[in-house]
Amino acid sequence: MAVASRPSPIAWLLAPALLLFVLFFVLPFGVMAMMSFYSGNPVTNPNAFLTTRHYERFVFDTAGIYHDALWSTLRIGLITTIVSLLIGYPLAHWMARMQSRLGHALVLMAVIAPMLTGIVVRTFAWMTILQDKGVINTLLIDWGIVSKPLPLMYNEFGTVVALVHIYVPFMVLTLTGVIGRIDERLEQAARSLGAGRLRAFVEVTLPLSLPGILAGSLLVFALSISAYVTPSLMGGTDVLTLPMLIAQQVGTSFNPNFAGALGVVLLLVSLAIVVAYNRILARLSGEQGLA
Amino acid sequence: MISRRTVLGTGALAAATLAAPSILHAQTKTLKITTWGGKWGDIMKATVLPAFEKEFKCTVSADQAFPYVPKLQASPKNDPLYDVLHTNSNEQWNCFTEGLVMDKITPKEAPNVADVYPWAASDKIVGVAIFTSAIGLGFRTDKGLTKPTSWKDLADPKLAGARGSYIIPVNSLGQCHLMMLGKIYGKGLQDLDAAYKALEQLKPIKLVDFTGQMEKMLLSGEVSMGVIHDSGVYRYDGQNQPVDFASPSEGVMALEQVLNVTPGSKVKELAFAYVDYMLRPDTQKLLAEGVWYSPANKKVKLDAKYDEKLLTTEAKVATLIQPDWKWYNARKEDIDARVTKILKG
């Protein structure tokens, strides 16, 4: 009887992951959430008191920038996810169906190679390409195609371009695994029954790859809405996202309590979107919950 | 034959030998400071800090990972993360308001404070300033521009889209520029309405969040004229770069490098000794010539090439305008929201 109540060896193997989750997510998030309900740091300031003023500040938005920043964050996240999916899916499909091992390895290396360079470096590289005196604008002006620089940077366009470049590998790697596990004979069967290439893809391969689409999209969306460096460097005055506001509050306004409230708001809104997205995809694929 | 006593004796000796450095280290005081990276950090780590450690028989633990203030905020006041905080003046005022740093450092605590220019220990400074740069206008010399003489030159319509400043909520040079706009176009540094109106007129303008990025924008020609501190331009002296610095006639804003001691420091005497050491003429000369900062100590004699350009005389330091950061910080949230809306779009 006593043996039956002992945790299984598998449970013990899960312990490190669980500990990691508690230490590096639950605990920091708990502290952040707690701080967001205090007027100051209760550990160092005995006069700190409980308050909802940081949330009121966001909700009523008398400054007129917080709601815009939230919308901007979500918009950039959604556009980046959609573009990454559009670029990543065909590439992942091609990789998954590739017969040559060498070819697969080479493409995989090409996909992973950008990840070997830091985000700051990659963003600076995009700056040298997209800025007014950058490679593209200089060439276009020199060739007489345009008379003044195109607005390729210091806006949402430049931000999304750089983010897509950074996050496409995450989409590709996630999708490749899922598409690779889809039995090719299913597609062949559909075609033998008279479906064209496109119809076989739309009605067989695409629905079966929905779990990969969901996982890849959630990964890219989560990374995009929490991106700080790239929107800061590429966005100029046009882009203000919640992570930028959070960094401002911590690093230059020295108000970690309001930053905590902004962090909680971002997490809650993101979770709501993720749940809704999961349900929509589940309904589309006829399954009850994909993730 | 080796006896048990011999083995034990040898083992004890070996253990004592191995433990000696850590015992010594435990007895050596450690001074925790913040300091900048880049060329400044190189000089500090290669020369200044080792010499200080040797003279004061201590170790210095230097944090170069900005931002420092949130980390100090998160540490207990009676056992602060830093003994000496090195930041710009605006951040020192934030810390002072929260009781994280001292009010003033006097000659009693650091004798070399007696030799500083008045700006370095003025009522606009908490702690003591050890250097300053002059915030003015950097410009390209290869774009047919005449050397700017006024802050108003930045508003020249020819510079639309080719002028640069900073993201005001995150950069004190941008904040200084905003206050300067109030002075130039309104009643004074605190005339925010005039400053906002003038800021609107500067659009389109390229904004960056740190001075290093402005240097790159000037060097690459991405901006033809931008707000920058003199050090950010002079450091390219002798590299044949087509950039120069101009001090507008209305005055230059001060970007002070300030040291302050935390009230809860356990090694306060050593902390004051460090402040004093940083104000010594030889330390000041080394760093001033290394990174083109104007020294706070009046007794410093710089080489001619530095002396010509930096603020090293009473007449030159008189052109420095020191902002009231206590006033600015109290309004920062409102100012941040207002300028963000003005500059967006």
CSV table of N, CA and C in Angstrom, one decimal, chain B residues 175-280:
chain,number,residue,atom,x,y,z
B,175,GLN,N,16.0,65.3,-22.5
B,175,GLN,CA,15.3,66.1,-21.5
B,175,GLN,C,15.9,67.5,-21.4
B,176,CYS,N,17.2,67.5,-21.5
B,176,CYS,CA,17.9,68.8,-21.5
B,176,CYS,C,17.5,69.7,-22.7
B,177,HIS,N,17.4,69.0,-23.8
B,177,HIS,CA,17.1,69.7,-25.1
B,177,HIS,C,15.7,70.3,-24.9
B,178,LEU,N,14.8,69.5,-24.4
B,178,LEU,CA,13.4,70.0,-24.2
B,178,LEU,C,13.4,71.3,-23.3
B,179,MET,N,14.2,71.2,-22.2
B,179,MET,CA,14.2,72.4,-21.3
B,179,MET,C,14.9,73.6,-22.1
B,180,MET,N,15.9,73.3,-22.9
B,180,MET,CA,16.6,74.4,-23.6
B,180,MET,C,15.6,75.0,-24.6
B,181,LEU,N,14.7,74.2,-25.2
B,181,LEU,CA,13.7,74.8,-26.1
B,181,LEU,C,12.8,75.7,-25.4
B,182,GLY,N,12.5,75.4,-24.1
B,182,GLY,CA,11.7,76.4,-23.3
B,182,GLY,C,12.4,77.7,-23.1
B,183,LYS,N,13.7,77.6,-22.9
B,183,LYS,CA,14.5,78.8,-22.7
B,183,LYS,C,14.7,79.6,-24.0
B,184,ILE,N,14.9,78.9,-25.1
B,184,ILE,CA,15.1,79.6,-26.4
B,184,ILE,C,13.8,80.2,-26.9
B,185,TYR,N,12.7,79.5,-26.8
B,185,TYR,CA,11.5,79.9,-27.5
B,185,TYR,C,10.5,80.5,-26.5
B,186,GLY,N,10.8,80.4,-25.2
B,186,GLY,CA,9.8,80.8,-24.2
B,186,GLY,C,10.5,81.6,-23.1
B,187,LYS,N,10.0,81.5,-21.9
B,187,LYS,CA,10.4,82.3,-20.8
B,187,LYS,C,11.6,81.7,-20.0
B,188,GLY,N,11.9,80.5,-20.2
B,188,GLY,CA,13.0,79.9,-19.5
B,188,GLY,C,13.0,78.4,-19.6
B,189,LEU,N,13.9,77.7,-18.9
B,189,LEU,CA,14.0,76.3,-18.9
B,189,LEU,C,12.8,75.6,-18.5
B,190,GLN,N,12.0,76.2,-17.7
B,190,GLN,CA,10.8,75.6,-17.1
B,190,GLN,C,9.5,75.9,-17.9
B,191,ASP,N,9.6,76.6,-19.0
B,191,ASP,CA,8.5,77.0,-19.8
B,191,ASP,C,8.1,75.8,-20.7
B,192,LEU,N,7.4,74.9,-20.2
B,192,LEU,CA,7.1,73.6,-21.0
B,192,LEU,C,6.2,73.9,-22.1
B,193,ASP,N,5.3,74.8,-22.0
B,193,ASP,CA,4.3,75.0,-23.1
B,193,ASP,C,5.1,75.5,-24.4
B,194,ALA,N,6.0,76.4,-24.2
B,194,ALA,CA,6.8,76.9,-25.3
B,194,ALA,C,7.7,75.7,-25.8
B,195,ALA,N,8.2,74.9,-24.9
B,195,ALA,CA,9.1,73.8,-25.3
B,195,ALA,C,8.3,72.8,-26.2
B,196,TYR,N,7.1,72.5,-25.8
B,196,TYR,CA,6.3,71.5,-26.5
B,196,TYR,C,6.0,72.1,-27.9
B,197,LYS,N,5.7,73.4,-28.0
B,197,LYS,CA,5.4,74.0,-29.3
B,197,LYS,C,6.6,73.9,-30.2
B,198,ALA,N,7.7,74.2,-29.6
B,198,ALA,CA,9.0,74.2,-30.4
B,198,ALA,C,9.3,72.8,-30.9
B,199,LEU,N,9.1,71.8,-30.0
B,199,LEU,CA,9.4,70.4,-30.3
B,199,LEU,C,8.5,70.0,-31.5
B,200,GLU,N,7.3,70.4,-31.5
B,200,GLU,CA,6.4,70.1,-32.6
B,200,GLU,C,7.0,70.6,-34.0
B,201,GLN,N,7.6,71.8,-33.9
B,201,GLN,CA,8.1,72.4,-35.1
B,201,GLN,C,9.4,71.7,-35.6
B,202,LEU,N,10.0,70.9,-34.7
B,202,LEU,CA,11.2,70.2,-35.1
B,202,LEU,C,10.9,68.9,-35.9
B,203,LYS,N,9.7,68.5,-36.0
B,203,LYS,CA,9.3,67.3,-36.8
B,203,LYS,C,9.4,67.6,-38.3
B,204,PRO,N,9.9,66.7,-39.1
B,204,PRO,CA,10.4,65.4,-38.8
B,204,PRO,C,11.8,65.4,-38.2
B,205,ILE,N,11.9,64.6,-37.1
B,205,ILE,CA,13.2,64.5,-36.4
B,205,ILE,C,13.5,63.1,-36.1
B,206,LYS,N,14.8,62.7,-36.2
B,206,LYS,CA,15.1,61.3,-35.8
B,206,LYS,C,15.5,61.3,-34.4
B,207,LEU,N,14.9,60.4,-33.6
B,207,LEU,CA,15.2,60.3,-32.2
B,207,LEU,C,15.8,58.9,-31.9
B,208,VAL,N,16.8,59.0,-31.0
B,208,VAL,CA,17.5,57.8,-30.6
B,208,VAL,C,17.5,57.7,-29.1
B,209,ASP,N,17.8,56.5,-28.5
B,209,ASP,CA,17.7,56.5,-27.1
B,209,ASP,C,19.0,56.6,-26.3
B,210,PHE,N,20.1,56.6,-27.0
B,210,PHE,CA,21.4,56.8,-26.3
B,210,PHE,C,22.4,57.5,-27.2
B,211,THR,N,23.4,58.1,-26.5
B,211,THR,CA,24.3,59.0,-27.3
B,211,THR,C,25.2,58.2,-28.3
B,212,GLY,N,25.5,57.0,-27.9
B,212,GLY,CA,26.3,56.2,-28.9
B,212,GLY,C,25.6,56.0,-30.2
B,213,GLN,N,24.3,55.9,-30.2
B,213,GLN,CA,23.5,55.8,-31.4
B,213,GLN,C,23.5,57.1,-32.2
B,214,MET,N,23.5,58.2,-31.5
B,214,MET,CA,23.6,59.5,-32.1
B,214,MET,C,24.9,59.7,-32.8
B,215,GLU,N,26.0,59.2,-32.2
B,215,GLU,CA,27.3,59.3,-32.8
B,215,GLU,C,27.3,58.5,-34.1
B,216,LYS,N,26.7,57.3,-34.1
B,216,LYS,CA,26.7,56.5,-35.3
B,216,LYS,C,25.8,57.2,-36.4
B,217,MET,N,24.7,57.8,-36.0
B,217,MET,CA,23.9,58.5,-37.0
B,217,MET,C,24.6,59.7,-37.6
B,218,LEU,N,25.4,60.4,-36.8
B,218,LEU,CA,26.2,61.5,-37.4
B,218,LEU,C,27.3,61.0,-38.3
B,219,LEU,N,27.9,59.9,-37.8
B,219,LEU,CA,29.1,59.4,-38.6
B,219,LEU,C,28.6,58.8,-39.9
B,220,SER,N,27.4,58.2,-39.9
B,220,SER,CA,26.9,57.6,-41.1
B,220,SER,C,26.2,58.6,-42.0
B,221,GLY,N,26.0,59.8,-41.5
B,221,GLY,CA,25.3,60.8,-42.3
B,221,GLY,C,23.8,60.7,-42.3
B,222,GLU,N,23.3,59.8,-41.4
B,222,GLU,CA,21.8,59.6,-41.3
B,222,GLU,C,21.2,60.9,-40.7
B,223,VAL,N,21.9,61.6,-39.9
B,223,VAL,CA,21.5,62.9,-39.5
B,223,VAL,C,22.7,63.9,-39.8
B,224,SER,N,22.3,65.1,-40.2
B,224,SER,CA,23.3,66.1,-40.5
B,224,SER,C,23.6,67.0,-39.3
B,225,MET,N,22.6,67.1,-38.4
B,225,MET,CA,22.9,67.9,-37.2
B,225,MET,C,22.0,67.3,-36.1
B,226,GLY,N,22.7,67.2,-35.0
B,226,GLY,CA,21.9,66.6,-33.9
B,226,GLY,C,22.4,67.0,-32.5
B,227,VAL,N,21.6,66.8,-31.5
B,227,VAL,CA,21.9,67.2,-30.1
B,227,VAL,C,22.9,66.1,-29.6
B,228,ILE,N,24.0,66.6,-29.1
B,228,ILE,CA,25.0,65.6,-28.6
B,228,ILE,C,25.9,66.3,-27.6
B,229,HIS,N,26.6,65.5,-26.8
B,229,HIS,CA,27.6,66.1,-25.9
B,229,HIS,C,28.9,66.2,-26.6
B,230,ASP,N,29.7,67.2,-26.2
B,230,ASP,CA,31.0,67.4,-26.9
B,230,ASP,C,31.9,66.2,-26.9
B,231,SER,N,31.9,65.4,-25.9
B,231,SER,CA,32.7,64.2,-25.8
B,231,SER,C,32.3,63.2,-26.9
B,232,GLY,N,31.1,63.2,-27.3
B,232,GLY,CA,30.6,62.2,-28.3
B,232,GLY,C,31.1,62.6,-29.7
B,233,VAL,N,31.6,63.8,-29.9
B,233,VAL,CA,32.2,64.2,-31.1
B,233,VAL,C,33.7,64.3,-31.0
B,234,TYR,N,34.2,64.9,-29.9
B,234,TYR,CA,35.6,65.1,-29.8
B,234,TYR,C,36.4,63.7,-29.8
B,235,ARG,N,35.7,62.7,-29.3
B,235,ARG,CA,36.4,61.4,-29.2
B,235,ARG,C,36.8,60.9,-30.6
B,236,TYR,N,36.3,61.4,-31.7
B,236,TYR,CA,36.7,61.0,-33.0
B,236,TYR,C,37.8,61.9,-33.6
B,237,ASP,N,38.4,62.8,-32.7
B,237,ASP,CA,39.4,63.7,-33.1
B,237,ASP,C,40.6,62.9,-33.6
B,238,GLY,N,41.1,63.3,-34.8
B,238,GLY,CA,42.3,62.6,-35.4
B,238,GLY,C,41.9,61.4,-36.2
B,239,GLN,N,40.6,61.1,-36.3
B,239,GLN,CA,40.2,60.0,-37.2
B,239,GLN,C,39.6,60.4,-38.5
B,240,ASN,N,39.8,61.7,-38.8
B,240,ASN,CA,39.4,62.2,-40.1
B,240,ASN,C,37.9,62.0,-40.4
B,241,GLN,N,37.1,62.2,-39.4
B,241,GLN,CA,35.6,62.1,-39.6
B,241,GLN,C,35.1,63.5,-39.9
B,242,PRO,N,34.1,63.6,-40.8
B,242,PRO,CA,33.5,64.9,-41.1
B,242,PRO,C,32.5,65.3,-40.1
B,243,VAL,N,32.8,65.4,-38.9
B,243,VAL,CA,31.9,65.8,-37.9
B,243,VAL,C,32.5,66.8,-36.9
B,244,ASP,N,31.8,67.8,-36.4
B,244,ASP,CA,32.3,68.8,-35.5
B,244,ASP,C,31.3,69.1,-34.5
B,245,PHE,N,31.7,69.8,-33.4
B,245,PHE,CA,30.8,70.1,-32.3
B,245,PHE,C,30.7,71.7,-32.3
B,246,ALA,N,29.5,72.2,-32.0
B,246,ALA,CA,29.3,73.6,-31.9
B,246,ALA,C,28.6,73.9,-30.5
B,247,SER,N,29.1,74.9,-29.8
B,247,SER,CA,28.5,75.3,-28.6
B,247,SER,C,27.6,76.5,-28.9
B,248,PRO,N,26.3,76.4,-28.9
B,248,PRO,CA,25.4,77.5,-29.2
B,248,PRO,C,25.6,78.7,-28.3
B,249,SER,N,25.4,79.9,-28.8
B,249,SER,CA,25.6,81.1,-28.1
B,249,SER,C,24.8,81.2,-26.8
B,250,GLU,N,23.6,80.6,-26.8
B,250,GLU,CA,22.7,80.7,-25.7
B,250,GLU,C,23.2,79.9,-24.5
B,251,GLY,N,24.3,79.1,-24.7
B,251,GLY,CA,24.8,78.3,-23.6
B,251,GLY,C,24.7,76.8,-23.9
B,252,VAL,N,25.5,76.0,-23.2
B,252,VAL,CA,25.5,74.6,-23.4
B,252,VAL,C,24.9,74.0,-22.1
B,253,MET,N,24.2,72.9,-22.2
B,253,MET,CA,23.6,72.2,-21.0
B,253,MET,C,24.7,71.3,-20.5
B,254,ALA,N,24.7,71.2,-19.1
B,254,ALA,CA,25.7,70.3,-18.5
B,254,ALA,C,25.2,68.9,-18.4
B,255,LEU,N,26.1,68.0,-18.8
B,255,LEU,CA,25.8,66.5,-18.6
B,255,LEU,C,26.9,66.0,-17.6
B,256,GLU,N,26.5,66.2,-16.3
B,256,GLU,CA,27.5,65.9,-15.3
B,256,GLU,C,27.6,64.4,-15.0
B,257,GLN,N,28.8,64.0,-14.7
B,257,GLN,CA,29.1,62.7,-14.1
B,257,GLN,C,29.2,62.9,-12.6
B,258,VAL,N,28.3,62.3,-11.9
B,258,VAL,CA,28.2,62.5,-10.5
B,258,VAL,C,28.5,61.3,-9.7
B,259,LEU,N,29.2,61.5,-8.6
B,259,LEU,CA,29.4,60.4,-7.7
B,259,LEU,C,28.7,60.7,-6.4
B,260,ASN,N,28.1,59.7,-5.8
B,260,ASN,CA,27.5,59.9,-4.5
B,260,ASN,C,27.6,58.6,-3.7
B,261,VAL,N,27.5,58.7,-2.4
B,261,VAL,CA,27.7,57.6,-1.5
B,261,VAL,C,26.4,57.2,-0.9
B,262,THR,N,26.1,55.9,-0.7
B,262,THR,CA,24.9,55.5,-0.2
B,262,THR,C,24.9,55.5,1.3
B,263,PRO,N,23.9,56.1,2.0
B,263,PRO,CA,23.9,56.2,3.4
B,263,PRO,C,24.1,54.9,4.2
B,264,GLY,N,23.6,53.8,3.6
B,264,GLY,CA,23.7,52.6,4.3
B,264,GLY,C,25.0,51.8,4.1
B,265,SER,N,26.0,52.4,3.3
B,265,SER,CA,27.2,51.7,3.0
B,265,SER,C,28.0,51.3,4.3
B,266,LYS,N,28.5,50.1,4.2
B,266,LYS,CA,29.3,49.5,5.4
B,266,LYS,C,30.7,50.0,5.3
B,267,VAL,N,31.1,50.5,4.2
B,267,VAL,CA,32.5,51.0,4.0
B,267,VAL,C,32.6,52.4,3.6
B,268,LYS,N,31.9,53.3,4.4
B,268,LYS,CA,31.7,54.7,4.0
B,268,LYS,C,33.0,55.4,3.9
B,269,GLU,N,34.0,55.1,4.7
B,269,GLU,CA,35.2,55.8,4.7
B,269,GLU,C,35.9,55.5,3.3
B,270,LEU,N,35.9,54.2,3.0
B,270,LEU,CA,36.5,53.8,1.7
B,270,LEU,C,35.8,54.5,0.5
B,271,ALA,N,34.5,54.6,0.7
B,271,ALA,CA,33.6,55.2,-0.4
B,271,ALA,C,34.0,56.7,-0.6
B,272,PHE,N,34.2,57.4,0.5
B,272,PHE,CA,34.6,58.8,0.4
B,272,PHE,C,36.0,58.9,-0.2
B,273,ALA,N,36.9,57.9,0.2
B,273,ALA,CA,38.3,57.9,-0.3
B,273,ALA,C,38.2,57.7,-1.8
B,274,TYR,N,37.3,56.9,-2.3
B,274,TYR,CA,37.2,56.7,-3.7
B,274,TYR,C,36.7,58.0,-4.4
B,275,VAL,N,35.8,58.6,-3.8
B,275,VAL,CA,35.3,59.9,-4.4
B,275,VAL,C,36.5,60.9,-4.5
B,276,ASP,N,37.2,60.9,-3.4
B,276,ASP,CA,38.4,61.9,-3.3
B,276,ASP,C,39.4,61.5,-4.4
B,277,TYR,N,39.6,60.2,-4.5
B,277,TYR,CA,40.6,59.7,-5.5
B,277,TYR,C,40.2,60.1,-6.9
B,278,MET,N,38.9,60.0,-7.2
B,278,MET,CA,38.4,60.3,-8.5
B,278,MET,C,38.6,61.8,-8.8
B,279,LEU,N,38.7,62.6,-7.7
B,279,LEU,CA,38.8,64.0,-7.9
B,279,LEU,C,40.3,64.5,-7.9
B,280,ARG,N,41.2,63.5,-7.7
B,280,ARG,CA,42.6,63.9,-7.7
B,280,ARG,C,43.0,64.4,-9.1
